[in-house]
Coordinates of C-alpha atoms and ligand atoms in Angstrom, one line a residue:
M1 CA 0.0 0.0 0.0
D2 CA 1.2 3.5 -0.8
D3 CA 2.3 5.2 2.4
R4 CA 0.3 8.3 1.7
R5 CA -2.8 6.7 0.5
R6 CA -5.4 6.5 3.2
D7 CA -9.1 6.6 3.3
V8 CA -10.6 9.9 4.5
L9 CA -13.5 9.1 6.9
S10 CA -15.9 11.0 9.0
V11 CA -16.0 10.2 12.7
E12 CA -19.3 8.4 12.1
Q13 CA -17.9 6.3 9.3
A14 CA -14.9 5.3 11.3
L15 CA -17.0 4.3 14.3
S16 CA -19.5 2.3 12.3
R17 CA -16.6 0.3 10.6
I18 CA -15.1 -0.3 14.0
L19 CA -18.3 -1.4 15.5
A20 CA -19.0 -3.7 12.6
A21 CA -15.8 -5.6 13.4
V22 CA -16.3 -5.8 17.2
H23 CA -18.5 -8.5 18.7
V24 CA -20.1 -9.2 22.0
L25 CA -17.9 -11.4 24.2
D26 CA -19.0 -14.6 25.8
T27 CA -20.5 -14.9 29.2
E28 CA -19.3 -15.6 32.7
R29 CA -20.9 -16.2 36.1
V30 CA -19.9 -13.7 38.7
P31 CA -20.8 -13.0 42.4
L32 CA -23.7 -10.6 42.6
L33 CA -21.7 -7.5 43.6
D34 CA -19.2 -8.0 40.7
A35 CA -22.1 -7.7 38.3
V36 CA -22.8 -3.9 38.9
G37 CA -22.7 -2.1 35.6
R38 CA -22.5 -5.4 33.7
V39 CA -24.9 -6.8 31.1
L40 CA -27.1 -9.7 32.1
S41 CA -27.0 -12.6 29.7
A42 CA -29.7 -14.9 31.1
L43 CA -33.4 -14.6 31.7
V44 CA -34.1 -14.3 35.4
T45 CA -37.4 -15.6 36.7
A46 CA -38.9 -15.5 40.2
D47 CA -38.7 -18.7 42.3
R48 CA -41.4 -17.4 44.6
D49 CA -43.8 -14.6 45.3
I50 CA -42.4 -11.3 46.6
P51 CA -43.6 -10.6 49.2
P52 CA -44.2 -14.3 50.0
A53 CA -47.4 -13.6 52.0
A54 CA -49.8 -10.7 52.6
N55 CA -48.2 -8.5 55.2
S56 CA -48.6 -5.1 56.9
A57 CA -47.3 -1.9 55.3
M58 CA -47.6 -0.1 58.7
D59 CA -47.3 -0.5 62.4
G60 CA -50.8 -0.8 63.6
F61 CA -53.7 -3.2 64.3
A62 CA -54.9 -6.0 62.1
V63 CA -58.6 -6.1 61.9
Q64 CA -61.6 -7.1 59.9
G65 CA -62.4 -4.2 57.6
A66 CA -66.1 -4.7 57.9
D67 CA -65.8 -4.0 61.6
V68 CA -64.2 -0.6 61.3
T69 CA -65.5 1.1 58.2
K70 CA -69.0 1.6 59.5
A71 CA -69.3 3.4 62.8
N72 CA -66.8 5.6 64.7
P73 CA -65.3 5.2 67.2
V74 CA -65.4 1.4 67.2
R75 CA -64.0 -0.7 70.1
L76 CA -62.2 -3.9 69.4
R77 CA -60.7 -6.5 71.7
L78 CA -56.9 -6.9 71.5
V79 CA -56.2 -10.6 71.1
G80 CA -52.5 -10.8 70.3
E81 CA -49.5 -9.4 68.5
V82 CA -47.6 -10.3 65.3
S83 CA -44.2 -9.1 64.3
A84 CA -42.1 -9.4 61.1
G85 CA -40.4 -12.8 60.7
H86 CA -42.7 -14.5 63.2
P87 CA -45.9 -15.9 61.6
S88 CA -48.5 -16.5 64.2
G89 CA -51.3 -19.0 64.5
L90 CA -53.5 -16.1 65.4
A91 CA -57.0 -15.8 63.9
I92 CA -58.9 -12.5 64.0
G93 CA -62.6 -12.7 64.4
S94 CA -65.2 -10.0 64.2
G95 CA -64.7 -7.5 67.0
Q96 CA -61.1 -8.4 67.4
A97 CA -57.7 -6.8 66.6
A98 CA -54.0 -7.8 66.8
R99 CA -51.1 -5.5 67.2
I100 CA -49.0 -5.9 64.0
M101 CA -45.6 -4.6 62.9
T102 CA -44.5 -3.5 59.4
G103 CA -43.7 -6.5 57.3
A104 CA -45.5 -9.0 59.7
P105 CA -47.8 -11.5 58.0
I106 CA -51.5 -10.6 58.2
P107 CA -53.2 -13.1 60.6
S108 CA -56.0 -15.2 59.2
G109 CA -59.4 -13.5 59.3
A110 CA -57.9 -10.0 59.1
D111 CA -57.9 -8.0 55.9
T112 CA -57.1 -4.4 57.0
V113 CA -54.5 -2.6 59.1
V114 CA -55.4 0.5 61.1
R115 CA -52.3 2.7 61.8
F116 CA -51.5 3.2 65.5
E117 CA -52.0 7.0 64.9
D118 CA -55.6 6.3 64.1
T119 CA -56.4 4.4 67.3
R120 CA -56.4 4.8 71.1
T121 CA -55.5 1.9 73.4
D122 CA -57.6 1.3 76.5
G123 CA -56.3 -1.7 78.4
G124 CA -57.2 -4.9 76.5
W125 CA -59.2 -2.8 74.0
I126 CA -58.5 -0.4 71.2
E127 CA -60.7 2.3 69.7
I128 CA -60.6 3.1 66.0
L129 CA -60.6 6.9 65.6
T130 CA -60.4 7.2 61.8
A131 CA -62.0 4.6 59.6
P132 CA -59.7 3.1 57.0
R133 CA -61.0 1.6 53.7
V134 CA -61.2 -2.2 53.6
G135 CA -57.8 -3.6 52.7
A136 CA -55.9 -0.5 53.8
N137 CA -52.2 -0.9 54.6
V138 CA -52.0 -4.5 53.5
R139 CA -49.5 -5.6 50.9
A140 CA -50.7 -8.6 48.9
A141 CA -48.6 -11.7 48.4
G142 CA -46.7 -11.4 45.0
E143 CA -47.7 -7.7 44.6
D144 CA -44.0 -6.9 43.7
V145 CA -43.1 -10.1 41.8
R146 CA -45.1 -13.3 41.1
A147 CA -43.6 -16.8 41.3
G148 CA -42.6 -17.8 37.8
Q149 CA -42.7 -14.3 36.4
A150 CA -39.8 -13.2 34.1
V151 CA -38.3 -10.3 35.9
L152 CA -35.0 -9.5 34.2
Y153 CA -34.2 -10.1 30.6
P154 CA -30.8 -10.7 28.8
G155 CA -29.3 -7.4 27.8
K156 CA -30.3 -5.6 30.9
V157 CA -27.6 -3.3 32.4
L158 CA -27.4 -4.1 36.0
R159 CA -27.7 -1.0 38.2
P160 CA -28.1 -1.0 42.0
Q161 CA -31.8 -1.6 41.7
E162 CA -31.4 -4.6 39.5
I163 CA -28.7 -6.0 41.9
G164 CA -31.3 -5.6 44.7
M165 CA -33.9 -7.4 42.7
L166 CA -31.5 -10.2 41.9
A167 CA -30.8 -10.5 45.7
A168 CA -34.5 -10.6 46.4
L169 CA -34.7 -13.4 43.8
G170 CA -31.9 -15.4 45.5
C171 CA -29.3 -15.0 42.8
A172 CA -25.9 -15.0 44.6
N173 CA -24.2 -15.3 41.2
V174 CA -25.3 -14.0 37.9
L175 CA -24.5 -14.7 34.3
V176 CA -23.2 -11.6 32.6
V177 CA -21.1 -10.8 29.5
R178 CA -17.4 -11.2 30.2
T179 CA -15.2 -8.2 30.8
P180 CA -12.8 -7.3 27.9
R181 CA -9.1 -7.6 28.4
V182 CA -7.4 -4.7 26.7
A183 CA -3.7 -4.6 25.9
V184 CA -2.3 -1.1 25.7
L185 CA 0.9 -0.8 23.7
P186 CA 2.9 2.4 23.6
T187 CA 5.3 3.0 20.8
G188 CA 8.1 5.5 20.3
D189 CA 11.9 5.8 20.7
E190 CA 11.4 8.9 22.9
V191 CA 8.8 7.3 25.2
V192 CA 10.0 5.7 28.5
A193 CA 8.1 3.7 31.0
L194 CA 6.9 5.3 34.2
D195 CA 9.6 3.6 36.4
Q196 CA 12.4 5.1 34.4
V197 CA 14.1 8.5 34.5
P198 CA 13.7 10.2 31.1
G199 CA 17.0 10.9 29.4
P200 CA 17.6 13.8 27.1
G201 CA 14.8 14.1 24.6
Q202 CA 12.7 11.4 26.3
I203 CA 9.2 11.7 27.7
R204 CA 7.3 9.5 30.0
D205 CA 4.6 7.3 28.7
A206 CA 1.4 9.3 29.6
N207 CA -0.8 7.8 26.9
S208 CA -0.9 4.2 28.2
Y209 CA -2.2 5.4 31.5
T210 CA -4.8 7.7 30.1
I211 CA -6.0 5.0 27.8
A212 CA -5.8 2.3 30.5
A213 CA -7.8 4.5 32.9
Q214 CA -10.4 5.1 30.2
V215 CA -10.6 1.3 29.5
Q216 CA -11.1 0.8 33.2
R217 CA -13.8 3.4 33.4
Y218 CA -15.6 1.8 30.5
G219 CA -15.6 -1.7 32.1
G220 CA -12.5 -3.2 30.6
V221 CA -9.4 -4.7 32.3
P222 CA -6.3 -3.0 30.9
F223 CA -2.8 -4.2 30.9
V224 CA 0.1 -2.0 29.8
L225 CA 2.8 -3.5 27.7
D226 CA 6.5 -2.4 27.6
V227 CA 7.1 0.5 25.3
A228 CA 7.9 -0.7 21.8
R229 CA 10.8 1.2 20.1
D230 CA 10.2 2.5 16.6
E231 CA 11.3 -0.8 15.0
E232 CA 9.1 -3.0 13.1
A233 CA 10.2 -6.2 14.9
L234 CA 9.6 -4.7 18.3
I235 CA 6.1 -3.4 17.5
R236 CA 5.3 -6.8 16.0
Q237 CA 6.5 -8.5 19.1
G238 CA 4.4 -6.2 21.3
V239 CA 1.3 -6.9 19.2
R240 CA 1.9 -10.7 19.4
E241 CA 2.5 -10.5 23.2
A242 CA -0.9 -8.7 23.5
I243 CA -2.6 -11.4 21.6
D244 CA -0.7 -14.2 23.5
R245 CA -1.8 -12.7 26.7
G246 CA -5.5 -13.0 25.8
A247 CA -6.3 -9.4 24.7
D248 CA -9.8 -8.9 23.4
L249 CA -8.8 -5.5 22.1
V250 CA -5.3 -4.0 21.4
I251 CA -4.8 -0.2 21.6
T252 CA -1.5 1.2 20.4
S253 CA -0.4 4.8 20.6
G254 CA 2.0 6.6 18.3
G255 CA 3.5 5.7 15.0
V256 CA 0.5 6.1 12.8
S257 CA 1.1 9.6 11.4
I258 CA 2.2 10.3 7.8
G259 CA 5.8 11.2 7.8
D260 CA 6.3 9.3 11.0
F261 CA 8.1 6.0 10.6
D262 CA 4.6 4.6 10.0
L263 CA 5.6 1.5 11.7
V264 CA 2.5 0.4 13.3
K265 CA 1.0 0.6 9.9
Q266 CA 3.7 -1.6 8.3
V267 CA 3.5 -4.2 11.1
L268 CA -0.2 -4.3 11.1
A269 CA -0.5 -4.6 7.4
S270 CA 1.6 -7.7 7.5
E271 CA 0.0 -9.2 10.5
G272 CA -3.7 -8.9 9.7
E273 CA -6.4 -7.1 7.9
M274 CA -5.7 -3.4 8.6
H275 CA -7.1 -0.1 7.5
F276 CA -5.4 3.3 7.7
W277 CA -7.6 6.2 8.0
S278 CA -7.3 9.9 7.9
L279 CA -10.2 11.0 10.0
N280 CA -11.9 14.3 9.3
M281 CA -11.4 15.5 12.9
K282 CA -9.1 17.5 15.1
P283 CA -7.2 16.4 17.1
G284 CA -6.8 12.8 16.1
R285 CA -6.6 12.8 12.3
P286 CA -4.5 9.6 11.8
M287 CA -5.8 6.3 13.0
A288 CA -5.3 2.6 12.1
F289 CA -7.9 -0.1 12.7
G290 CA -8.0 -3.7 11.9
V291 CA -8.2 -7.2 13.1
V292 CA -5.1 -9.2 13.9
A293 CA -5.5 -12.9 14.6
G294 CA -9.2 -12.3 15.3
V295 CA -8.5 -9.5 17.7
P296 CA -9.5 -5.9 16.9
L297 CA -6.7 -3.4 17.1
L298 CA -6.9 0.4 17.3
G299 CA -3.8 2.3 16.4
L300 CA -4.2 5.7 17.9
P301 CA -2.0 8.8 17.3
G302 CA 0.6 9.5 19.9
N303 CA -0.3 13.1 20.8
P304 CA -1.8 12.8 24.3
V305 CA -4.9 14.8 23.6
A306 CA -5.6 13.0 20.3
A307 CA -5.0 9.6 22.0
M308 CA -7.5 10.4 24.7
I309 CA -10.2 11.8 22.5
S310 CA -9.8 9.0 20.0
T311 CA -10.2 6.5 22.9
E312 CA -13.3 8.3 24.0
L313 CA -14.8 8.4 20.5
F314 CA -13.8 5.0 19.3
A315 CA -12.6 2.6 22.0
R316 CA -15.3 3.4 24.4
P317 CA -18.2 2.3 22.1
A318 CA -16.2 -0.7 21.1
L319 CA -15.7 -1.7 24.7
L320 CA -19.3 -1.1 25.5
K321 CA -20.5 -3.2 22.5
M322 CA -18.1 -6.0 23.6
Q323 CA -19.7 -6.0 27.0
G324 CA -23.2 -6.4 25.5
H325 CA -24.4 -2.8 25.8
N326 CA -26.4 -1.5 23.0
D327 CA -26.3 2.2 24.0
W328 CA -23.1 4.0 23.8
A329 CA -24.4 7.5 23.2
M330 CA -22.2 10.0 24.9
R331 CA -23.7 12.3 27.5
K332 CA -23.9 15.8 26.1
V333 CA -25.2 19.2 27.0
Q334 CA -25.8 22.3 25.0
A335 CA -23.6 25.3 25.9
R336 CA -22.8 28.8 24.7
I337 CA -19.2 29.1 23.5
T338 CA -17.8 32.2 25.2
Q339 CA -15.4 33.2 22.4
S340 CA -15.7 33.2 18.7
I341 CA -14.3 30.3 16.7
R342 CA -12.8 30.6 13.3
R343 CA -11.2 27.9 11.2
K344 CA -11.2 26.9 7.6
D345 CA -10.3 23.2 7.6
R346 CA -13.8 21.8 7.6
R347 CA -12.8 19.1 10.0
R348 CA -14.8 18.3 13.2
H349 CA -13.0 19.9 16.1
Y350 CA -13.2 18.8 19.7
L351 CA -12.3 21.8 21.8
R352 CA -11.6 21.3 25.5
V353 CA -13.9 23.4 27.5
Q354 CA -14.9 24.2 31.1
L355 CA -18.6 24.4 31.7
H356 CA -20.1 27.1 33.9
E357 CA -23.7 27.1 34.8
T358 CA -25.5 30.4 34.4
A359 CA -29.1 31.4 34.7
A360 CA -29.4 30.9 30.9
G361 CA -27.8 27.4 30.8
Y362 CA -24.2 26.5 30.4
D363 CA -21.3 28.6 29.2
A364 CA -18.4 26.7 27.6
R365 CA -15.0 28.3 28.0
L366 CA -11.9 27.1 26.2
T367 CA -9.2 25.7 28.5
G368 CA -6.4 27.6 27.0
D369 CA -4.0 26.3 24.3
Q370 CA -5.8 23.7 22.2
G371 CA -2.7 22.0 20.8
S372 CA -3.0 18.2 20.6
G373 CA 0.0 17.8 22.8
I374 CA -1.4 19.9 25.6
L375 CA -2.6 17.3 28.1
N376 CA -3.3 20.1 30.5
S377 CA -6.1 21.3 28.2
L378 CA -7.9 18.0 29.1
V379 CA -7.0 18.2 32.8
Q380 CA -8.8 21.5 33.0
A381 CA -11.7 20.4 30.9
D382 CA -15.2 19.3 31.9
G383 CA -16.1 18.4 28.3
L384 CA -15.4 18.5 24.6
A385 CA -17.2 21.2 22.6
V386 CA -18.0 19.8 19.2
I387 CA -17.5 22.2 16.3
R388 CA -19.1 20.6 13.3
E389 CA -17.5 20.4 9.9
E390 CA -19.7 23.0 8.2
H391 CA -19.0 25.8 10.7
D392 CA -16.1 28.0 9.5
H393 CA -17.1 30.6 12.0
L394 CA -19.1 30.6 15.2
P395 CA -19.7 33.9 17.0
A396 CA -19.2 34.1 20.7
G397 CA -22.5 33.0 22.4
A398 CA -23.3 30.4 19.7
L399 CA -24.8 27.2 21.0
V400 CA -22.5 24.1 20.7
E401 CA -22.8 20.5 21.8
V402 CA -20.5 19.6 24.6
I403 CA -19.5 15.9 25.3
L404 CA -19.2 15.5 29.0
L405 CA -16.0 13.9 30.2
E406 CA -17.4 13.0 33.6
Ligands
AMP501 P1 3.5 9.9 17.0 O1 2.0 9.7 16.8 O2 4.3 8.7 17.3 O3 4.1 10.7 15.9 O4 3.6 10.8 18.3 C1 3.1 12.1 18.3 C2 3.5 12.9 19.6 O5 3.0 12.2 20.7 C3 5.0 13.0 19.8 O6 5.3 14.3 20.3 C4 5.3 11.9 20.8 O7 6.4 12.2 21.6 C5 4.0 11.9 21.7 N1 3.8 10.6 22.3 C6 3.8 9.4 21.6 N2 3.6 8.5 22.5 C7 3.4 9.0 23.7 C8 3.1 8.5 25.0 N3 2.9 7.2 25.2 N4 2.9 9.3 26.0 C9 3.0 10.7 25.8 N5 3.3 11.2 24.6 C10 3.5 10.4 23.5
MG502 MG1 6.1 8.0 17.5

């Protein structure tokens, strides 16, 4: 392939090609609390009614509704007490009442609970001061979930409320989509590992940690490989190690720009089916994507801002899809850009902005120098303001979409 020939793609085209090559992983059974945020892969049905029996929604007196809804005040004889977790053999007849606690089973004969506040106690008798309707304050057996009912379906993202429901259904372990293992491979002669002192002209490997942190945030398990020098054999070795160690996705940084050594490109073209793209975006124009030995590989640019934004735009949806999610829309808000924007390149720009809430909505303020090497522009940022291709000029105060980084 000619070094300079690459497809020019929009962000959407690139993403849809990536997603087409990425598949949902297989499943695993995990302890309930490890399933938070994961995607359920089995149908969960109820083994029993919840609640298992009619019980009281209030602290009060269990009575026969017909006794108390007619005349006021009514006097009833106190015949016992039921508390939660202690079913009683008590039977309530006409003219009788039993003290009952929230969650306690309704004794036979009773169908209504009168709250303590609506009664007065007088020795072995109670007086009903306010008439309830028949059936008041009684929760029916199975009113939450019925035995045999399908409660949670495959594909459901498990939030705390679903975890609670699974606990109520007795699921100590749940079948979910497996977590992707993601190899992060930094490249570059000038890049040194975190545990080394950079020599002249060297920089520390920031990208691998930004990317690994994003992978972690989006549900993957990252592992960072040794920095591969700008040598074909070493990059090849890194990619093979990633695959040998069971990566479900490989993310490299550096070495994909035109005029660079274009090494990742050469290696990948010989190792698998690879595509080299010039994306119509800024930062993050060059990118490689392909499948090596069945494993998808994203070759991201080395500039730290470009690497992070590319991970956000392309690796995040891929990771979510692998985990069985079907919604990877980014959270966005509308905001007013506080300074005018002029550019002529017709690319989609992702500007780092701070958001400030005003009475009229959000203001988006640029976080200083927008160079693709200025990692601090991201450190200061709450979000990425999206300047669409067609806008050569946006006046101060214009509304823009801001992708939230939180
Ligand atoms: P490249 O894409 O390899 O041409 O790299 C573009 C820029 O990103 C260069 O200034 C590199 O020094 C820098 N860079 C590459 N890899 C990393 C990394 N892992 N951490 C921080 N900066 C990097
Ligand atoms: Mg490089």
